[in-house]
Amino acid sequence: YEDGLVRFATKPFSTKKEDLNDKFAHLTNYSVNKENEEFIQNTNPAEFDGHKWSLKTFWRYMESQGHNCSKLRSKIRDIVIKSILCGHSEILESYRKNIQSDYNCYKLFGIDIFLDDKLKPWLLELNNFPSLCTPSLDRHVNEPMIAEMFNIVGFQLTNKMMPKQKANMSKKYSIE
């Protein structure tokens, strides 16, 4: 999936001794930073505004600043692929243990990547149960991702739904 969420700390990063315990300078978690009075909620996914952006907006910003985004995307893609490969045996073991039918079997991961001051990407974590929050920016990114995931795995709306309800769900989530 080509979009995602980019989070920023609400205070500048600092290694000064007096700032080492400042969670607003060292963490980008939405759940932490939304508590800071300086937190700015981004309400327009296309704007370079606030402390959370869509990944597509971030790429546009980086390109406007003259950065080579294709090289950076390639490095991030390598991290994602290698992370999945590292956990492949555990994923397969969990599948064999827990799945009774492989019809529409899928797993959605969330991957957190950190960019350092030289734009080198680092894996922070691979989330087994990624957060799918409801703020408007998150919905802007997550709803098409979920629709794409359902289409990839061949999810079908049940025939037991009322035709109008089925048409609405199909249209809303782009389920083919």
Short mmCIF file of N, CA and C in Angstrom, two decimals:
data_model
loop_
_atom_site.label_atom_id
_atom_site.label_comp_id
_atom_site.label_asym_id
_atom_site.label_seq_id
_atom_site.Cartn_x
_atom_site.Cartn_y
_atom_site.Cartn_z
N TYR A 1 0.85 -1.17 0.00
CA TYR A 1 0.00 0.00 0.00
C TYR A 1 0.89 1.23 0.00
N GLU A 2 0.56 2.19 -0.82
CA GLU A 2 1.45 3.33 -1.05
C GLU A 2 1.21 4.54 -0.15
N ASP A 3 0.29 4.46 0.79
CA ASP A 3 0.08 5.58 1.71
C ASP A 3 0.27 5.09 3.13
N GLY A 4 0.25 5.98 4.05
CA GLY A 4 0.44 5.65 5.45
C GLY A 4 0.34 6.93 6.26
N LEU A 5 0.77 6.86 7.50
CA LEU A 5 0.73 8.02 8.38
C LEU A 5 2.14 8.38 8.82
N VAL A 6 2.41 9.66 8.86
CA VAL A 6 3.70 10.19 9.31
C VAL A 6 3.42 11.03 10.54
N ARG A 7 4.12 10.72 11.63
CA ARG A 7 3.91 11.45 12.88
C ARG A 7 5.17 12.21 13.25
N PHE A 8 4.97 13.38 13.83
CA PHE A 8 6.07 14.23 14.27
C PHE A 8 5.94 14.49 15.76
N ALA A 9 7.08 14.59 16.43
CA ALA A 9 7.07 14.99 17.83
C ALA A 9 6.63 16.45 17.90
N THR A 10 6.05 16.84 19.03
CA THR A 10 5.56 18.21 19.17
C THR A 10 6.63 19.16 19.70
N LYS A 11 7.79 18.64 20.06
CA LYS A 11 8.92 19.46 20.47
C LYS A 11 10.15 18.99 19.70
N PRO A 12 11.10 19.90 19.44
CA PRO A 12 12.31 19.50 18.73
C PRO A 12 13.12 18.46 19.52
N PHE A 13 13.72 17.52 18.79
CA PHE A 13 14.56 16.50 19.40
C PHE A 13 15.75 17.16 20.08
N SER A 14 16.12 16.65 21.23
CA SER A 14 17.25 17.20 21.97
C SER A 14 17.92 16.10 22.79
N THR A 15 19.24 16.15 22.84
CA THR A 15 20.00 15.21 23.69
C THR A 15 20.53 15.91 24.93
N LYS A 16 20.07 17.13 25.18
CA LYS A 16 20.48 17.83 26.41
C LYS A 16 19.96 17.05 27.61
N LYS A 17 20.77 17.00 28.64
CA LYS A 17 20.43 16.24 29.85
C LYS A 17 19.04 16.60 30.38
N GLU A 18 18.72 17.90 30.41
CA GLU A 18 17.44 18.34 30.97
C GLU A 18 16.25 17.95 30.08
N ASP A 19 16.50 17.55 28.82
CA ASP A 19 15.42 17.18 27.91
C ASP A 19 15.24 15.67 27.72
N LEU A 20 16.11 14.87 28.35
CA LEU A 20 16.08 13.43 28.10
C LEU A 20 14.76 12.76 28.50
N ASN A 21 14.06 13.31 29.47
CA ASN A 21 12.79 12.71 29.90
C ASN A 21 11.57 13.39 29.28
N ASP A 22 11.80 14.26 28.31
CA ASP A 22 10.70 14.97 27.66
C ASP A 22 10.09 14.09 26.57
N LYS A 23 8.98 13.47 26.90
CA LYS A 23 8.35 12.55 25.94
C LYS A 23 7.88 13.25 24.67
N PHE A 24 7.60 14.56 24.73
CA PHE A 24 7.13 15.28 23.55
C PHE A 24 8.26 15.56 22.55
N ALA A 25 9.51 15.39 22.99
CA ALA A 25 10.66 15.59 22.10
C ALA A 25 11.21 14.26 21.58
N HIS A 26 10.87 13.17 22.26
CA HIS A 26 11.47 11.88 21.92
C HIS A 26 10.50 10.84 21.37
N LEU A 27 9.21 11.11 21.47
CA LEU A 27 8.21 10.16 20.98
C LEU A 27 7.33 10.84 19.94
N THR A 28 6.91 10.08 18.96
CA THR A 28 6.01 10.63 17.94
C THR A 28 4.60 10.04 18.07
N ASN A 29 4.37 9.20 19.06
CA ASN A 29 3.07 8.56 19.23
C ASN A 29 1.96 9.61 19.33
N TYR A 30 0.92 9.40 18.55
CA TYR A 30 -0.25 10.28 18.59
C TYR A 30 -0.83 10.32 19.99
N SER A 31 -0.94 9.15 20.64
CA SER A 31 -1.54 9.08 21.98
C SER A 31 -0.78 9.91 23.00
N VAL A 32 0.51 10.10 22.79
CA VAL A 32 1.33 10.93 23.68
C VAL A 32 1.21 12.40 23.29
N ASN A 33 1.47 12.71 22.02
CA ASN A 33 1.58 14.10 21.59
C ASN A 33 0.25 14.85 21.56
N LYS A 34 -0.87 14.15 21.43
CA LYS A 34 -2.15 14.86 21.44
C LYS A 34 -2.42 15.52 22.79
N GLU A 35 -1.69 15.08 23.82
CA GLU A 35 -1.84 15.66 25.15
C GLU A 35 -1.03 16.95 25.32
N ASN A 36 -0.14 17.25 24.39
CA ASN A 36 0.66 18.46 24.45
C ASN A 36 -0.17 19.63 23.93
N GLU A 37 -0.18 20.74 24.66
CA GLU A 37 -0.96 21.91 24.24
C GLU A 37 -0.48 22.47 22.91
N GLU A 38 0.74 22.12 22.48
CA GLU A 38 1.28 22.59 21.20
C GLU A 38 0.90 21.67 20.03
N PHE A 39 0.21 20.57 20.32
CA PHE A 39 -0.18 19.63 19.26
C PHE A 39 -1.14 20.29 18.30
N ILE A 40 -0.88 20.12 17.00
CA ILE A 40 -1.76 20.66 15.95
C ILE A 40 -2.33 19.48 15.17
N GLN A 41 -3.65 19.36 15.17
CA GLN A 41 -4.35 18.30 14.43
C GLN A 41 -4.42 18.69 12.96
N ASN A 42 -3.98 17.82 12.08
CA ASN A 42 -4.07 18.06 10.64
C ASN A 42 -5.45 17.63 10.18
N THR A 43 -6.22 18.57 9.66
CA THR A 43 -7.57 18.24 9.20
C THR A 43 -7.66 18.12 7.68
N ASN A 44 -6.59 18.51 6.97
CA ASN A 44 -6.58 18.43 5.52
C ASN A 44 -5.42 17.54 5.08
N PRO A 45 -5.70 16.34 4.58
CA PRO A 45 -4.63 15.40 4.23
C PRO A 45 -3.63 15.92 3.21
N ALA A 46 -3.97 16.94 2.44
CA ALA A 46 -3.06 17.43 1.40
C ALA A 46 -2.14 18.55 1.90
N GLU A 47 -2.38 19.05 3.10
CA GLU A 47 -1.62 20.19 3.62
C GLU A 47 -0.38 19.74 4.39
N PHE A 48 0.66 20.57 4.32
CA PHE A 48 1.88 20.36 5.11
C PHE A 48 1.65 21.04 6.47
N ASP A 49 0.75 20.49 7.26
CA ASP A 49 0.33 21.15 8.49
C ASP A 49 0.12 20.12 9.58
N GLY A 50 0.43 20.49 10.79
CA GLY A 50 0.14 19.65 11.94
C GLY A 50 1.25 18.66 12.26
N HIS A 51 0.95 17.80 13.23
CA HIS A 51 1.93 16.84 13.73
C HIS A 51 1.67 15.41 13.23
N LYS A 52 0.72 15.28 12.32
CA LYS A 52 0.49 13.99 11.65
C LYS A 52 0.10 14.27 10.21
N TRP A 53 0.80 13.65 9.27
CA TRP A 53 0.54 13.83 7.84
C TRP A 53 0.29 12.48 7.21
N SER A 54 -0.31 12.50 6.02
CA SER A 54 -0.35 11.27 5.23
C SER A 54 1.04 11.07 4.63
N LEU A 55 1.38 9.84 4.34
CA LEU A 55 2.68 9.54 3.74
C LEU A 55 2.80 10.19 2.36
N LYS A 56 1.71 10.22 1.60
CA LYS A 56 1.74 10.86 0.28
C LYS A 56 2.07 12.36 0.41
N THR A 57 1.52 13.02 1.41
CA THR A 57 1.82 14.43 1.65
C THR A 57 3.29 14.60 2.04
N PHE A 58 3.78 13.69 2.88
CA PHE A 58 5.18 13.73 3.28
C PHE A 58 6.09 13.61 2.07
N TRP A 59 5.79 12.67 1.15
CA TRP A 59 6.62 12.50 -0.05
C TRP A 59 6.59 13.77 -0.90
N ARG A 60 5.41 14.38 -1.03
CA ARG A 60 5.31 15.63 -1.80
C ARG A 60 6.18 16.72 -1.17
N TYR A 61 6.14 16.81 0.16
CA TYR A 61 6.94 17.81 0.86
C TYR A 61 8.43 17.55 0.63
N MET A 62 8.84 16.30 0.79
CA MET A 62 10.27 15.96 0.63
C MET A 62 10.72 16.28 -0.79
N GLU A 63 9.90 15.97 -1.78
CA GLU A 63 10.26 16.28 -3.17
C GLU A 63 10.35 17.79 -3.38
N SER A 64 9.46 18.55 -2.74
CA SER A 64 9.50 20.01 -2.87
C SER A 64 10.76 20.59 -2.24
N GLN A 65 11.38 19.83 -1.34
CA GLN A 65 12.61 20.26 -0.68
C GLN A 65 13.86 19.73 -1.40
N GLY A 66 13.64 19.04 -2.54
CA GLY A 66 14.76 18.57 -3.37
C GLY A 66 15.34 17.22 -2.98
N HIS A 67 14.64 16.45 -2.17
CA HIS A 67 15.15 15.14 -1.74
C HIS A 67 14.84 14.06 -2.78
N ASN A 68 15.72 13.06 -2.85
CA ASN A 68 15.56 11.92 -3.74
C ASN A 68 14.65 10.89 -3.06
N CYS A 69 13.36 11.00 -3.31
CA CYS A 69 12.39 10.14 -2.62
C CYS A 69 12.40 8.71 -3.14
N SER A 70 12.73 8.50 -4.40
CA SER A 70 12.71 7.13 -4.92
C SER A 70 13.77 6.29 -4.22
N LYS A 71 14.91 6.86 -3.95
CA LYS A 71 15.97 6.13 -3.22
C LYS A 71 15.53 5.84 -1.78
N LEU A 72 14.93 6.81 -1.13
CA LEU A 72 14.45 6.62 0.24
C LEU A 72 13.33 5.58 0.29
N ARG A 73 12.38 5.65 -0.66
CA ARG A 73 11.30 4.65 -0.72
C ARG A 73 11.87 3.25 -0.89
N SER A 74 12.89 3.12 -1.73
CA SER A 74 13.51 1.83 -1.97
C SER A 74 14.14 1.27 -0.69
N LYS A 75 14.80 2.12 0.07
CA LYS A 75 15.41 1.69 1.33
C LYS A 75 14.34 1.25 2.33
N ILE A 76 13.24 1.99 2.39
CA ILE A 76 12.15 1.63 3.30
C ILE A 76 11.51 0.32 2.85
N ARG A 77 11.30 0.16 1.55
CA ARG A 77 10.72 -1.08 1.02
C ARG A 77 11.61 -2.27 1.39
N ASP A 78 12.93 -2.11 1.31
CA ASP A 78 13.86 -3.18 1.70
C ASP A 78 13.69 -3.54 3.17
N ILE A 79 13.54 -2.53 4.03
CA ILE A 79 13.34 -2.79 5.46
C ILE A 79 12.05 -3.58 5.68
N VAL A 80 10.99 -3.19 4.99
CA VAL A 80 9.70 -3.87 5.15
C VAL A 80 9.82 -5.33 4.72
N ILE A 81 10.39 -5.56 3.56
CA ILE A 81 10.53 -6.93 3.04
C ILE A 81 11.39 -7.77 3.98
N LYS A 82 12.52 -7.25 4.40
CA LYS A 82 13.41 -7.99 5.29
C LYS A 82 12.76 -8.27 6.64
N SER A 83 11.95 -7.34 7.12
CA SER A 83 11.25 -7.54 8.40
C SER A 83 10.26 -8.69 8.30
N ILE A 84 9.50 -8.73 7.21
CA ILE A 84 8.54 -9.82 7.01
C ILE A 84 9.28 -11.15 6.87
N LEU A 85 10.36 -11.15 6.10
CA LEU A 85 11.14 -12.38 5.93
C LEU A 85 11.72 -12.86 7.25
N CYS A 86 12.16 -11.93 8.11
CA CYS A 86 12.71 -12.33 9.42
C CYS A 86 11.66 -13.03 10.27
N GLY A 87 10.42 -12.61 10.15
CA GLY A 87 9.36 -13.21 10.95
C GLY A 87 8.58 -14.28 10.24
N HIS A 88 9.00 -14.66 9.04
CA HIS A 88 8.24 -15.61 8.23
C HIS A 88 7.96 -16.92 8.95
N SER A 89 8.95 -17.51 9.60
CA SER A 89 8.73 -18.81 10.24
C SER A 89 7.71 -18.70 11.37
N GLU A 90 7.75 -17.59 12.14
CA GLU A 90 6.77 -17.41 13.22
C GLU A 90 5.37 -17.16 12.65
N ILE A 91 5.30 -16.40 11.56
CA ILE A 91 4.01 -16.15 10.91
C ILE A 91 3.42 -17.47 10.41
N LEU A 92 4.25 -18.27 9.76
CA LEU A 92 3.80 -19.56 9.24
C LEU A 92 3.37 -20.50 10.37
N GLU A 93 4.13 -20.51 11.45
CA GLU A 93 3.78 -21.36 12.61
C GLU A 93 2.43 -20.93 13.19
N SER A 94 2.21 -19.63 13.33
CA SER A 94 0.94 -19.12 13.85
C SER A 94 -0.20 -19.48 12.91
N TYR A 95 0.04 -19.36 11.61
CA TYR A 95 -0.97 -19.72 10.62
C TYR A 95 -1.36 -21.19 10.76
N ARG A 96 -0.37 -22.05 10.81
CA ARG A 96 -0.65 -23.50 10.91
C ARG A 96 -1.37 -23.86 12.20
N LYS A 97 -1.06 -23.14 13.26
CA LYS A 97 -1.65 -23.42 14.57
C LYS A 97 -3.08 -22.89 14.69
N ASN A 98 -3.36 -21.74 14.08
CA ASN A 98 -4.61 -21.05 14.36
C ASN A 98 -5.64 -21.02 13.23
N ILE A 99 -5.21 -21.24 12.00
CA ILE A 99 -6.12 -21.08 10.87
C ILE A 99 -6.69 -22.44 10.46
N GLN A 100 -8.01 -22.50 10.40
CA GLN A 100 -8.67 -23.74 10.02
C GLN A 100 -9.02 -23.76 8.53
N SER A 101 -9.08 -22.59 7.92
CA SER A 101 -9.38 -22.49 6.49
C SER A 101 -8.53 -21.37 5.91
N ASP A 102 -7.96 -21.59 4.75
CA ASP A 102 -7.15 -20.53 4.15
C ASP A 102 -7.97 -19.62 3.22
N TYR A 103 -9.28 -19.81 3.20
CA TYR A 103 -10.14 -18.94 2.42
C TYR A 103 -10.14 -17.55 3.06
N ASN A 104 -9.73 -16.56 2.31
CA ASN A 104 -9.68 -15.17 2.79
C ASN A 104 -8.83 -15.00 4.05
N CYS A 105 -7.77 -15.77 4.16
CA CYS A 105 -6.87 -15.64 5.29
C CYS A 105 -5.86 -14.53 4.99
N TYR A 106 -5.70 -13.62 5.92
CA TYR A 106 -4.78 -12.51 5.72
C TYR A 106 -4.30 -11.99 7.08
N LYS A 107 -3.25 -11.21 7.05
CA LYS A 107 -2.74 -10.56 8.24
C LYS A 107 -2.28 -9.16 7.85
N LEU A 108 -2.74 -8.17 8.57
CA LEU A 108 -2.36 -6.78 8.34
C LEU A 108 -1.34 -6.39 9.39
N PHE A 109 -0.18 -5.90 8.95
CA PHE A 109 0.85 -5.42 9.86
C PHE A 109 0.97 -3.91 9.73
N GLY A 110 1.40 -3.29 10.79
CA GLY A 110 1.77 -1.88 10.75
C GLY A 110 3.27 -1.81 10.96
N ILE A 111 3.94 -1.00 10.18
CA ILE A 111 5.39 -0.92 10.29
C ILE A 111 5.78 0.53 10.57
N ASP A 112 6.50 0.72 11.67
CA ASP A 112 6.96 2.05 12.05
C ASP A 112 8.42 2.22 11.65
N ILE A 113 8.67 3.23 10.85
CA ILE A 113 10.02 3.55 10.36
C ILE A 113 10.39 4.93 10.89
N PHE A 114 11.60 5.06 11.37
CA PHE A 114 12.13 6.34 11.84
C PHE A 114 13.17 6.84 10.85
N LEU A 115 13.10 8.12 10.50
CA LEU A 115 14.13 8.72 9.65
C LEU A 115 15.03 9.58 10.51
N ASP A 116 16.34 9.31 10.44
CA ASP A 116 17.26 10.12 11.24
C ASP A 116 17.57 11.43 10.52
N ASP A 117 18.47 12.23 11.09
CA ASP A 117 18.78 13.54 10.53
C ASP A 117 19.46 13.48 9.17
N LYS A 118 19.92 12.30 8.78
CA LYS A 118 20.52 12.12 7.45
C LYS A 118 19.55 11.38 6.52
N LEU A 119 18.30 11.25 6.96
CA LEU A 119 17.23 10.56 6.24
C LEU A 119 17.51 9.08 6.04
N LYS A 120 18.26 8.49 6.93
CA LYS A 120 18.45 7.04 6.92
C LYS A 120 17.26 6.42 7.64
N PRO A 121 16.57 5.47 7.00
CA PRO A 121 15.42 4.84 7.65
C PRO A 121 15.86 3.73 8.62
N TRP A 122 15.18 3.67 9.75
CA TRP A 122 15.42 2.67 10.77
C TRP A 122 14.08 2.02 11.14
N LEU A 123 14.09 0.71 11.31
CA LEU A 123 12.89 0.01 11.77
C LEU A 123 12.70 0.27 13.26
N LEU A 124 11.56 0.84 13.63
CA LEU A 124 11.24 1.01 15.05
C LEU A 124 10.50 -0.21 15.57
N GLU A 125 9.44 -0.59 14.85
CA GLU A 125 8.68 -1.77 15.26
C GLU A 125 7.78 -2.25 14.14
N LEU A 126 7.43 -3.50 14.23
CA LEU A 126 6.45 -4.10 13.35
C LEU A 126 5.27 -4.44 14.25
N ASN A 127 4.12 -3.83 13.97
CA ASN A 127 2.94 -4.02 14.81
C ASN A 127 2.08 -5.17 14.30
N ASN A 128 1.83 -6.10 15.18
CA ASN A 128 0.98 -7.24 14.85
C ASN A 128 -0.49 -6.84 14.79
N PHE A 129 -0.86 -5.83 15.57
CA PHE A 129 -2.22 -5.31 15.60
C PHE A 129 -2.15 -3.79 15.45
N PRO A 130 -2.00 -3.28 14.22
CA PRO A 130 -1.83 -1.84 14.05
C PRO A 130 -3.09 -1.07 14.43
N SER A 131 -2.87 0.12 14.93
CA SER A 131 -3.97 1.00 15.31
C SER A 131 -4.66 1.52 14.05
N LEU A 132 -5.96 1.45 14.04
CA LEU A 132 -6.76 1.99 12.94
C LEU A 132 -7.70 3.04 13.52
N CYS A 133 -7.10 4.15 13.99
CA CYS A 133 -7.84 5.22 14.68
C CYS A 133 -8.89 5.86 13.78
N THR A 134 -9.78 6.61 14.40
CA THR A 134 -10.87 7.22 13.64
C THR A 134 -10.71 8.69 13.29
N PRO A 135 -9.67 9.43 13.76
CA PRO A 135 -9.57 10.82 13.29
C PRO A 135 -9.59 10.88 11.76
N SER A 136 -10.04 12.01 11.21
CA SER A 136 -10.29 12.11 9.77
C SER A 136 -9.07 11.78 8.92
N LEU A 137 -7.87 12.22 9.32
CA LEU A 137 -6.68 11.91 8.54
C LEU A 137 -6.43 10.41 8.51
N ASP A 138 -6.59 9.76 9.65
CA ASP A 138 -6.40 8.31 9.72
C ASP A 138 -7.40 7.59 8.81
N ARG A 139 -8.64 8.04 8.84
CA ARG A 139 -9.67 7.42 7.98
C ARG A 139 -9.34 7.63 6.51
N HIS A 140 -8.83 8.82 6.17
CA HIS A 140 -8.45 9.13 4.79
C HIS A 140 -7.41 8.12 4.28
N VAL A 141 -6.51 7.70 5.15
CA VAL A 141 -5.45 6.76 4.78
C VAL A 141 -5.92 5.32 4.94
N ASN A 142 -6.57 5.01 6.06
CA ASN A 142 -6.86 3.62 6.40
C ASN A 142 -8.02 2.99 5.64
N GLU A 143 -9.06 3.74 5.36
CA GLU A 143 -10.21 3.13 4.67
C GLU A 143 -9.84 2.59 3.29
N PRO A 144 -9.11 3.36 2.44
CA PRO A 144 -8.70 2.79 1.15
C PRO A 144 -7.74 1.60 1.32
N MET A 145 -6.90 1.64 2.36
CA MET A 145 -5.98 0.52 2.61
C MET A 145 -6.76 -0.75 2.95
N ILE A 146 -7.75 -0.62 3.79
CA ILE A 146 -8.56 -1.77 4.18
C ILE A 146 -9.33 -2.30 2.97
N ALA A 147 -9.86 -1.39 2.15
CA ALA A 147 -10.57 -1.81 0.93
C ALA A 147 -9.62 -2.56 0.01
N GLU A 148 -8.40 -2.05 -0.16
CA GLU A 148 -7.42 -2.72 -1.01
C GLU A 148 -7.08 -4.11 -0.46
N MET A 149 -6.93 -4.20 0.86
CA MET A 149 -6.64 -5.49 1.49
C MET A 149 -7.78 -6.48 1.23
N PHE A 150 -9.02 -6.04 1.41
CA PHE A 150 -10.16 -6.91 1.16
C PHE A 150 -10.21 -7.37 -0.29
N ASN A 151 -9.90 -6.48 -1.22
CA ASN A 151 -9.88 -6.86 -2.64
C ASN A 151 -8.77 -7.85 -2.93
N ILE A 152 -7.61 -7.67 -2.33
CA ILE A 152 -6.48 -8.59 -2.56
C ILE A 152 -6.82 -10.00 -2.08
N VAL A 153 -7.46 -10.11 -0.91
CA VAL A 153 -7.76 -11.44 -0.38
C VAL A 153 -9.06 -12.02 -0.93
N GLY A 154 -9.75 -11.25 -1.77
CA GLY A 154 -10.96 -11.77 -2.40
C GLY A 154 -12.18 -11.73 -1.50
N PHE A 155 -12.20 -10.81 -0.55
CA PHE A 155 -13.35 -10.67 0.34
C PHE A 155 -14.58 -10.34 -0.48
N GLN A 156 -15.68 -11.00 -0.14
CA GLN A 156 -16.93 -10.76 -0.85
C GLN A 156 -18.02 -10.42 0.14
N LEU A 157 -18.86 -9.48 -0.24
CA LEU A 157 -20.00 -9.14 0.60
C LEU A 157 -21.03 -10.26 0.51
N THR A 158 -21.60 -10.58 1.63
CA THR A 158 -22.56 -11.68 1.67
C THR A 158 -23.82 -11.36 0.88
N ASN A 159 -24.41 -12.38 0.30
CA ASN A 159 -25.66 -12.21 -0.43
C ASN A 159 -26.84 -12.01 0.51
N LYS A 160 -26.61 -12.20 1.81
CA LYS A 160 -27.69 -12.04 2.79
C LYS A 160 -27.94 -10.57 3.11
N MET A 161 -27.09 -9.67 2.61
CA MET A 161 -27.30 -8.24 2.83
C MET A 161 -28.39 -7.74 1.90
N MET A 162 -29.09 -6.71 2.33
CA MET A 162 -30.08 -6.08 1.48
C MET A 162 -29.34 -5.48 0.29
N PRO A 163 -29.90 -5.52 -0.93
CA PRO A 163 -29.20 -5.01 -2.12
C PRO A 163 -28.69 -3.57 -1.98
N LYS A 164 -29.51 -2.69 -1.38
CA LYS A 164 -29.08 -1.29 -1.22
C LYS A 164 -27.90 -1.20 -0.24
N GLN A 165 -27.97 -1.97 0.85
CA GLN A 165 -26.89 -1.98 1.83
C GLN A 165 -25.61 -2.53 1.21
N LYS A 166 -25.75 -3.58 0.44
CA LYS A 166 -24.59 -4.19 -0.23
C LYS A 166 -23.97 -3.21 -1.23
N ALA A 167 -24.79 -2.50 -1.99
CA ALA A 167 -24.30 -1.52 -2.96
C ALA A 167 -23.57 -0.38 -2.25
N ASN A 168 -24.14 0.08 -1.13
CA ASN A 168 -23.50 1.15 -0.37
C ASN A 168 -22.15 0.72 0.19
N MET A 169 -22.07 -0.48 0.75
CA MET A 169 -20.81 -0.99 1.30
C MET A 169 -19.78 -1.17 0.18
N SER A 170 -20.23 -1.70 -0.93
CA SER A 170 -19.33 -1.93 -2.06
C SER A 170 -18.76 -0.60 -2.56
N LYS A 171 -19.61 0.41 -2.66
CA LYS A 171 -19.17 1.72 -3.15
C LYS A 171 -18.27 2.40 -2.13
N LYS A 172 -18.66 2.39 -0.86
CA LYS A 172 -17.91 3.09 0.20
C LYS A 172 -16.50 2.55 0.35
N TYR A 173 -16.35 1.23 0.29
CA TYR A 173 -15.05 0.60 0.52
C TYR A 173 -14.37 0.08 -0.74
N SER A 174 -14.93 0.42 -1.88
CA SER A 174 -14.34 0.03 -3.19
C SER A 174 -14.12 -1.48 -3.26
N ILE A 175 -15.05 -2.23 -2.73
CA ILE A 175 -14.97 -3.69 -2.78
C ILE A 175 -15.53 -4.14 -4.11
N GLU A 176 -14.70 -4.81 -4.89
CA GLU A 176 -15.11 -5.22 -6.23
C GLU A 176 -16.01 -6.44 -6.20
#
